[in-house]
PDB file of C-alpha atoms and ligand atoms in Angstrom:
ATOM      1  CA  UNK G   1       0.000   0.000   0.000  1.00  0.00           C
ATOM      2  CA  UNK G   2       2.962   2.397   1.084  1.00  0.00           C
ATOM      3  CA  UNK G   3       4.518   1.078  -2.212  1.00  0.00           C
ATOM      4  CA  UNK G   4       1.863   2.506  -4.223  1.00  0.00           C
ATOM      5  CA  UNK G   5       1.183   5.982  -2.494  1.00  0.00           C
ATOM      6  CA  UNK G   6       4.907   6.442  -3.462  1.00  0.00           C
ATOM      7  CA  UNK G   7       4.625   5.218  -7.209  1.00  0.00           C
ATOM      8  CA  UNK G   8       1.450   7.317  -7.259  1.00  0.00           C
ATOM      9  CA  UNK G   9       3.484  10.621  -5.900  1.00  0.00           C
ATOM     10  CA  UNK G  10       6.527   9.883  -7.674  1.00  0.00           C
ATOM     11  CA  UNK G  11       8.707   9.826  -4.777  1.00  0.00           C
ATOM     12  CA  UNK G  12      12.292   7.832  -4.953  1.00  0.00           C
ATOM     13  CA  UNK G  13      13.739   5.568  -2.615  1.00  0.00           C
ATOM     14  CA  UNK G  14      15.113   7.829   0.180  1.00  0.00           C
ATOM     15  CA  UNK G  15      18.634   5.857   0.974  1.00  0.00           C
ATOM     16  CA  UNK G  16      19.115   6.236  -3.298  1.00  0.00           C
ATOM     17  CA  UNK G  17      18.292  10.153  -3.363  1.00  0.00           C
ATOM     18  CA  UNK G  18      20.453  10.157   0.042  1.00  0.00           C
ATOM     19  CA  UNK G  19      22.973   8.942  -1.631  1.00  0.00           C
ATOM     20  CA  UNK G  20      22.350  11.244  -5.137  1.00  0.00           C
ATOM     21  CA  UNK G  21      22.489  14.315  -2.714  1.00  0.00           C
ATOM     22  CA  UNK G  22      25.855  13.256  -1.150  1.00  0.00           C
ATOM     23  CA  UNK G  23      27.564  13.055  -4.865  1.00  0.00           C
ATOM     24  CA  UNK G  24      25.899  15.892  -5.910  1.00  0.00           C
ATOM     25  CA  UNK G  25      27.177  18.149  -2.933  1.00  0.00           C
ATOM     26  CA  UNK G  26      30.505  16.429  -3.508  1.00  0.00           C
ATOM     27  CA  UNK G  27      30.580  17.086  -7.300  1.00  0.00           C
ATOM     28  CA  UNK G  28      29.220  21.220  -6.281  1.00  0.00           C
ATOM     29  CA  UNK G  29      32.247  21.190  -3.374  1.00  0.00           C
ATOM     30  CA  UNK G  30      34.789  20.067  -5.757  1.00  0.00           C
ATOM     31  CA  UNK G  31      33.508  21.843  -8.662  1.00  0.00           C
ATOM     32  CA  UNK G  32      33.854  25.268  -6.422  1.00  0.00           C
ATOM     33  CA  UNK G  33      37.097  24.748  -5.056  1.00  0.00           C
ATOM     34  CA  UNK G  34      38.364  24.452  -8.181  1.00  0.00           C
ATOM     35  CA  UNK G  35      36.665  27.778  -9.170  1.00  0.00           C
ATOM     36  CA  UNK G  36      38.372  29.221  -6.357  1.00  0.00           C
ATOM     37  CA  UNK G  37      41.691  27.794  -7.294  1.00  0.00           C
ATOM     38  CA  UNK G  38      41.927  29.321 -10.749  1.00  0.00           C
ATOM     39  CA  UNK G  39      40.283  32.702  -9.570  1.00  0.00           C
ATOM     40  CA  UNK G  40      43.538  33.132  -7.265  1.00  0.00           C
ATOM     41  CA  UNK G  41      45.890  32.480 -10.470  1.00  0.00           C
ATOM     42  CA  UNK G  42      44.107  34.650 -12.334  1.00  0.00           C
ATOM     43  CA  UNK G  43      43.662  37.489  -9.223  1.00  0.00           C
ATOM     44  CA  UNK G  44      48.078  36.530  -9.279  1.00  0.00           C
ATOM     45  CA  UNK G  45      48.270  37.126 -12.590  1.00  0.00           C
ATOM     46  CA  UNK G  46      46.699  40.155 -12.581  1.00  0.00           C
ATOM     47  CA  UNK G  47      48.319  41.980  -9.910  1.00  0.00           C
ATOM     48  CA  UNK G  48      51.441  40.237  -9.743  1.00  0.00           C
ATOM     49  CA  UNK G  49      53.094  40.227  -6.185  1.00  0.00           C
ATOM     50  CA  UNK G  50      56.995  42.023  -6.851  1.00  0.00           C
ATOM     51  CA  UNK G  51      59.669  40.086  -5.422  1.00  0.00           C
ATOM     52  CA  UNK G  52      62.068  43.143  -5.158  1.00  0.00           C
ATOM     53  CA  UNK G  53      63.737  43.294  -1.685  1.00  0.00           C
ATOM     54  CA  UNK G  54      62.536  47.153  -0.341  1.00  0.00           C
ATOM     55  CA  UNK G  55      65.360  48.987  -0.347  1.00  0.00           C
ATOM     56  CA  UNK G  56      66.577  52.303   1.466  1.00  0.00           C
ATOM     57  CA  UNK G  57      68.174  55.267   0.266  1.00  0.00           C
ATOM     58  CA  UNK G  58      70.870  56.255   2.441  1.00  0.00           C
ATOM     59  CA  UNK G  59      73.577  59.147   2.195  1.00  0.00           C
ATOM     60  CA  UNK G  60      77.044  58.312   2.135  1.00  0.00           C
ATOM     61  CA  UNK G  61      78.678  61.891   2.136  1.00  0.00           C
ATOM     62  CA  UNK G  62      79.637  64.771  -0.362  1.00  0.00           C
ATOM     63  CA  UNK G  63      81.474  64.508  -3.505  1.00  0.00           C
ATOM     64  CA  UNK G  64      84.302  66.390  -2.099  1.00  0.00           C
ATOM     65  CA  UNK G  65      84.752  63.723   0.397  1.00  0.00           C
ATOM     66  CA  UNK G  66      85.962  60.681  -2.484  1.00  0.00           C
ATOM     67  CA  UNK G  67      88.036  61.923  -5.269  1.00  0.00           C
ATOM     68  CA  UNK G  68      88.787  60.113  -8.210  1.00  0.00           C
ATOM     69  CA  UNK G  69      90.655  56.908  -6.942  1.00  0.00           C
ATOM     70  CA  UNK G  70      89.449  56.967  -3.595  1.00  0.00           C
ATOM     71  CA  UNK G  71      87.622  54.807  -1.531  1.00  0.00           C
ATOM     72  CA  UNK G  72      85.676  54.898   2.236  1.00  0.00           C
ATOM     73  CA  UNK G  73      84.361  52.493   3.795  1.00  0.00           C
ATOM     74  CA  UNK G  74      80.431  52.471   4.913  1.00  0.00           C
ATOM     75  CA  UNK G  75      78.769  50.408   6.900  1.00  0.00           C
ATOM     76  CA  UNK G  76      74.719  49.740   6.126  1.00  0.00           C
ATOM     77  CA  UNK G  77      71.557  49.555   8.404  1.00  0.00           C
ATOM     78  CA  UNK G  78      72.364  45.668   8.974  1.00  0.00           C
ATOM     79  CA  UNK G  79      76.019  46.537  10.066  1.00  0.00           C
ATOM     80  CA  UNK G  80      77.429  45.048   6.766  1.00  0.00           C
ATOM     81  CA  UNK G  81      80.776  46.818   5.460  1.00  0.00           C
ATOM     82  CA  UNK G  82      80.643  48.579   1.902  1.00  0.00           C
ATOM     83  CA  UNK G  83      83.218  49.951  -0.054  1.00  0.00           C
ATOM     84  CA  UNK G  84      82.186  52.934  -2.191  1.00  0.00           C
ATOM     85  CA  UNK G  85      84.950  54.065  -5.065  1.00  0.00           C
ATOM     86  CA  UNK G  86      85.358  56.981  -6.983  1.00  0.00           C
ATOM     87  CA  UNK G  87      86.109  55.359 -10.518  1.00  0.00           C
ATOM     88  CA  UNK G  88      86.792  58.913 -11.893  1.00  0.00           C
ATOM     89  CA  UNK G  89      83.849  58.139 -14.180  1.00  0.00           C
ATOM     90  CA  UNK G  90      81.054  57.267 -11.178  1.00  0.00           C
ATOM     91  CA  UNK G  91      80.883  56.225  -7.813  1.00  0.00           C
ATOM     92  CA  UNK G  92      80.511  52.407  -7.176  1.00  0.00           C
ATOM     93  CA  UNK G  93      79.216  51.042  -3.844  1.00  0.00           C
ATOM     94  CA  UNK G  94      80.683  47.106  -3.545  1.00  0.00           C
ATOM     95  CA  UNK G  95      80.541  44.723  -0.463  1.00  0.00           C
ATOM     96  CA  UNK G  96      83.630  43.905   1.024  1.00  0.00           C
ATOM     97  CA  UNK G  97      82.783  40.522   2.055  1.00  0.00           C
ATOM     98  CA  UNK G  98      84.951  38.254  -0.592  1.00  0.00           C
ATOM     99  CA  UNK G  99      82.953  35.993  -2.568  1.00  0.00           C
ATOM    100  CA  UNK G 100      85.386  33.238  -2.029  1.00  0.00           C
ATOM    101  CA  UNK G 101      85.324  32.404   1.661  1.00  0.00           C
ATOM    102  CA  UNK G 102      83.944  35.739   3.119  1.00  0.00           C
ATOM    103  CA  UNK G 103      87.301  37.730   4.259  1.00  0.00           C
ATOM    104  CA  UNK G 104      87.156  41.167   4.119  1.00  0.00           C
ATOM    105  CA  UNK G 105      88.487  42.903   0.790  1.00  0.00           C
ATOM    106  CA  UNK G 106      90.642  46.307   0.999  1.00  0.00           C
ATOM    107  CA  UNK G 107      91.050  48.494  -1.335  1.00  0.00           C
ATOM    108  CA  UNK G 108      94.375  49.281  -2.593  1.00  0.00           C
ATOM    109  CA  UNK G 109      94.524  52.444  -4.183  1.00  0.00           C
ATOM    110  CA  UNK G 110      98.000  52.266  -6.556  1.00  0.00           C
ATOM    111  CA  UNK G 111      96.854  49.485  -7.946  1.00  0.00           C
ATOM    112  CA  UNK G 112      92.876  50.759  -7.942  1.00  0.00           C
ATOM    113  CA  UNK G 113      91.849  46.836  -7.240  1.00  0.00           C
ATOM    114  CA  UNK G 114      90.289  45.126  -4.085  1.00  0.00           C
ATOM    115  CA  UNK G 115      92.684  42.688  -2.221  1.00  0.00           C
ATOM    116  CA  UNK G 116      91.697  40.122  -0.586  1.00  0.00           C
ATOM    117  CA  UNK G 117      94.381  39.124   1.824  1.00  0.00           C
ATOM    118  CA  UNK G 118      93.376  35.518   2.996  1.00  0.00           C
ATOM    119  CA  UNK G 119      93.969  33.273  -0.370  1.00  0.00           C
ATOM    120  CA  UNK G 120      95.337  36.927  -2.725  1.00  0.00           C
ATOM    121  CA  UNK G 121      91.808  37.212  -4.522  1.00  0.00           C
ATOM    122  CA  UNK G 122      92.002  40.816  -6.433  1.00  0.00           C
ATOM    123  CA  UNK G 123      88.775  42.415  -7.959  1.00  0.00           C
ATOM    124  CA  UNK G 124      89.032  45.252 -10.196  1.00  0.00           C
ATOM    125  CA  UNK G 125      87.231  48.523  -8.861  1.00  0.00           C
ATOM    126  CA  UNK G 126      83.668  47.448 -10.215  1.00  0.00           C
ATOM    127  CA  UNK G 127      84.065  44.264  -8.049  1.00  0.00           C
ATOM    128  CA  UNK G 128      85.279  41.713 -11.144  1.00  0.00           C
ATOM    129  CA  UNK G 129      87.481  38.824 -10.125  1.00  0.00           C
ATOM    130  CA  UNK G 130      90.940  39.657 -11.675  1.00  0.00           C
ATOM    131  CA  UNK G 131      92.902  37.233 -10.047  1.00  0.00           C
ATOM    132  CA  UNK G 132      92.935  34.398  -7.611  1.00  0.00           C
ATOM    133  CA  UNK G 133      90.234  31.667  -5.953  1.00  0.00           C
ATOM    134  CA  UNK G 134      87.121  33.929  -5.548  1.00  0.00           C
ATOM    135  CA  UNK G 135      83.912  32.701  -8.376  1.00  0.00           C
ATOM    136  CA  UNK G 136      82.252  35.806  -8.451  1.00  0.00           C
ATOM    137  CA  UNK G 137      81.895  39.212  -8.485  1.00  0.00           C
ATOM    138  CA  UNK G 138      81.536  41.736  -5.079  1.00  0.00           C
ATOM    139  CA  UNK G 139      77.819  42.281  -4.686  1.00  0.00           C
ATOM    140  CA  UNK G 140      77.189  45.534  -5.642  1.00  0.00           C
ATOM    141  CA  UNK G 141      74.670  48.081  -4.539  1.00  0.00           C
ATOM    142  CA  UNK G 142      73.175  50.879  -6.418  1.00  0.00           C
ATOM    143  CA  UNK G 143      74.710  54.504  -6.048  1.00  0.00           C
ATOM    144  CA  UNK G 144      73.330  57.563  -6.623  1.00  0.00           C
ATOM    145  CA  UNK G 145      74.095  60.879  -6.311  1.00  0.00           C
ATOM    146  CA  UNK G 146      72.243  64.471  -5.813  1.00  0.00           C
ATOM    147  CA  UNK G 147      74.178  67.592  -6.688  1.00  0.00           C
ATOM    148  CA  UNK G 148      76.823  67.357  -4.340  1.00  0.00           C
ATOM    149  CA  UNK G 149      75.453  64.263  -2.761  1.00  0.00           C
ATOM    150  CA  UNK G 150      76.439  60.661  -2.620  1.00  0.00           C
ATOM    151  CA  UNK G 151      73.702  57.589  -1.799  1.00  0.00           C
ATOM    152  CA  UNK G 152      72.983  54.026  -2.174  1.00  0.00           C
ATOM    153  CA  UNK G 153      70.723  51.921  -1.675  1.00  0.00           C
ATOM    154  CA  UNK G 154      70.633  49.146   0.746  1.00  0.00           C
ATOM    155  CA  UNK G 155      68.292  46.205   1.713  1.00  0.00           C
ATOM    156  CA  UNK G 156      65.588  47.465   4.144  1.00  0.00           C
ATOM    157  CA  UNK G 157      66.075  46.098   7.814  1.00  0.00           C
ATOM    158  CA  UNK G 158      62.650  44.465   9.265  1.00  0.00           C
ATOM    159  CA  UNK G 159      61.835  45.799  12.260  1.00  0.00           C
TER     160      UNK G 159
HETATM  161  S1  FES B 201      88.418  34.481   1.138  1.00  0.00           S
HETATM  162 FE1  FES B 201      89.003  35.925  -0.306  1.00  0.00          FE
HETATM  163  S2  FES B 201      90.287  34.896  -1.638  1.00  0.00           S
HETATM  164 FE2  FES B 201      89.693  33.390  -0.212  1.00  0.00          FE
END
């Protein structure tokens, strides 16, 4: 009799629309997490996020300070050393930490080159290996200057 009411209304087995609803909900879950997923690739590559370190512009000293051939030594917001030389042509601002096994370069001005004194590494004054173990470059750091006005720019400290 109960059999009949239901043929009669239409109505499914309730464990077999259960289990359709389950799927279904599964299916819509999945479906929208997916959604989700590609609508934060797209929002990325829209408004890509920079990976540029922030930097700070700091000021080194006056022109008069470095002539031509020159060098003084700096030392950044993270207490790392820099060397900043007076080419004659521009101002470069170069780490002094050697590239080899860290010792700390000097600059020697006759010979305008960087020395490094623990294994005789020499970089040329925009921070090339010329001679010796060291397999790359100084870092460098940008330089700029205002009128009269030396800076560079340094990574930002977190605070
Ligand atoms: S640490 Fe500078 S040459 Fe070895």
């Amino acid at each position: 009799m109960g059999d009949n009411i239901r043929e009669e209304l239409n109505v499914q087995n309730p464990s077999v629309s259960r289990r359709a609803f389950f799927i279904n909900a599964l299916m819509g879950v999945s479906l929208l997490s997916g959604m989700a997923l590609m609508a934060s690739y797209f929002i990325r590559f829209l408004f890509p996020v920079s990976s540029a370190k922030p930097t700070r512009k700091l000021y080194v000293g006056n022109v008069s300070q470095l002539p031509a051939g020159k060098s003084i030594n700096f030392t950044d917001l993270k207490g790392q050393s820099l060397n900043i030389v007076n080419t004659g042509d521009e101002f470069i601002a170069l780490s002094t930490k050697c590239t080899h096994l860290g010792c700390q370069v000097f600059w020697k001005e006759r010979e305008r080159l960087f020395f490094c004194p623990c294994h005789d590494g020499f970089f040329d004054e925009r921070g090339n290996v010329v001679k010796g173990p060291p397999p790359a470059p100084l870092t460098t750091y940008k330089v700029e200057t205002v009128g009269q006005s030396i800076y560079i720019y340094v990574d930002e400290v977190n605070v």
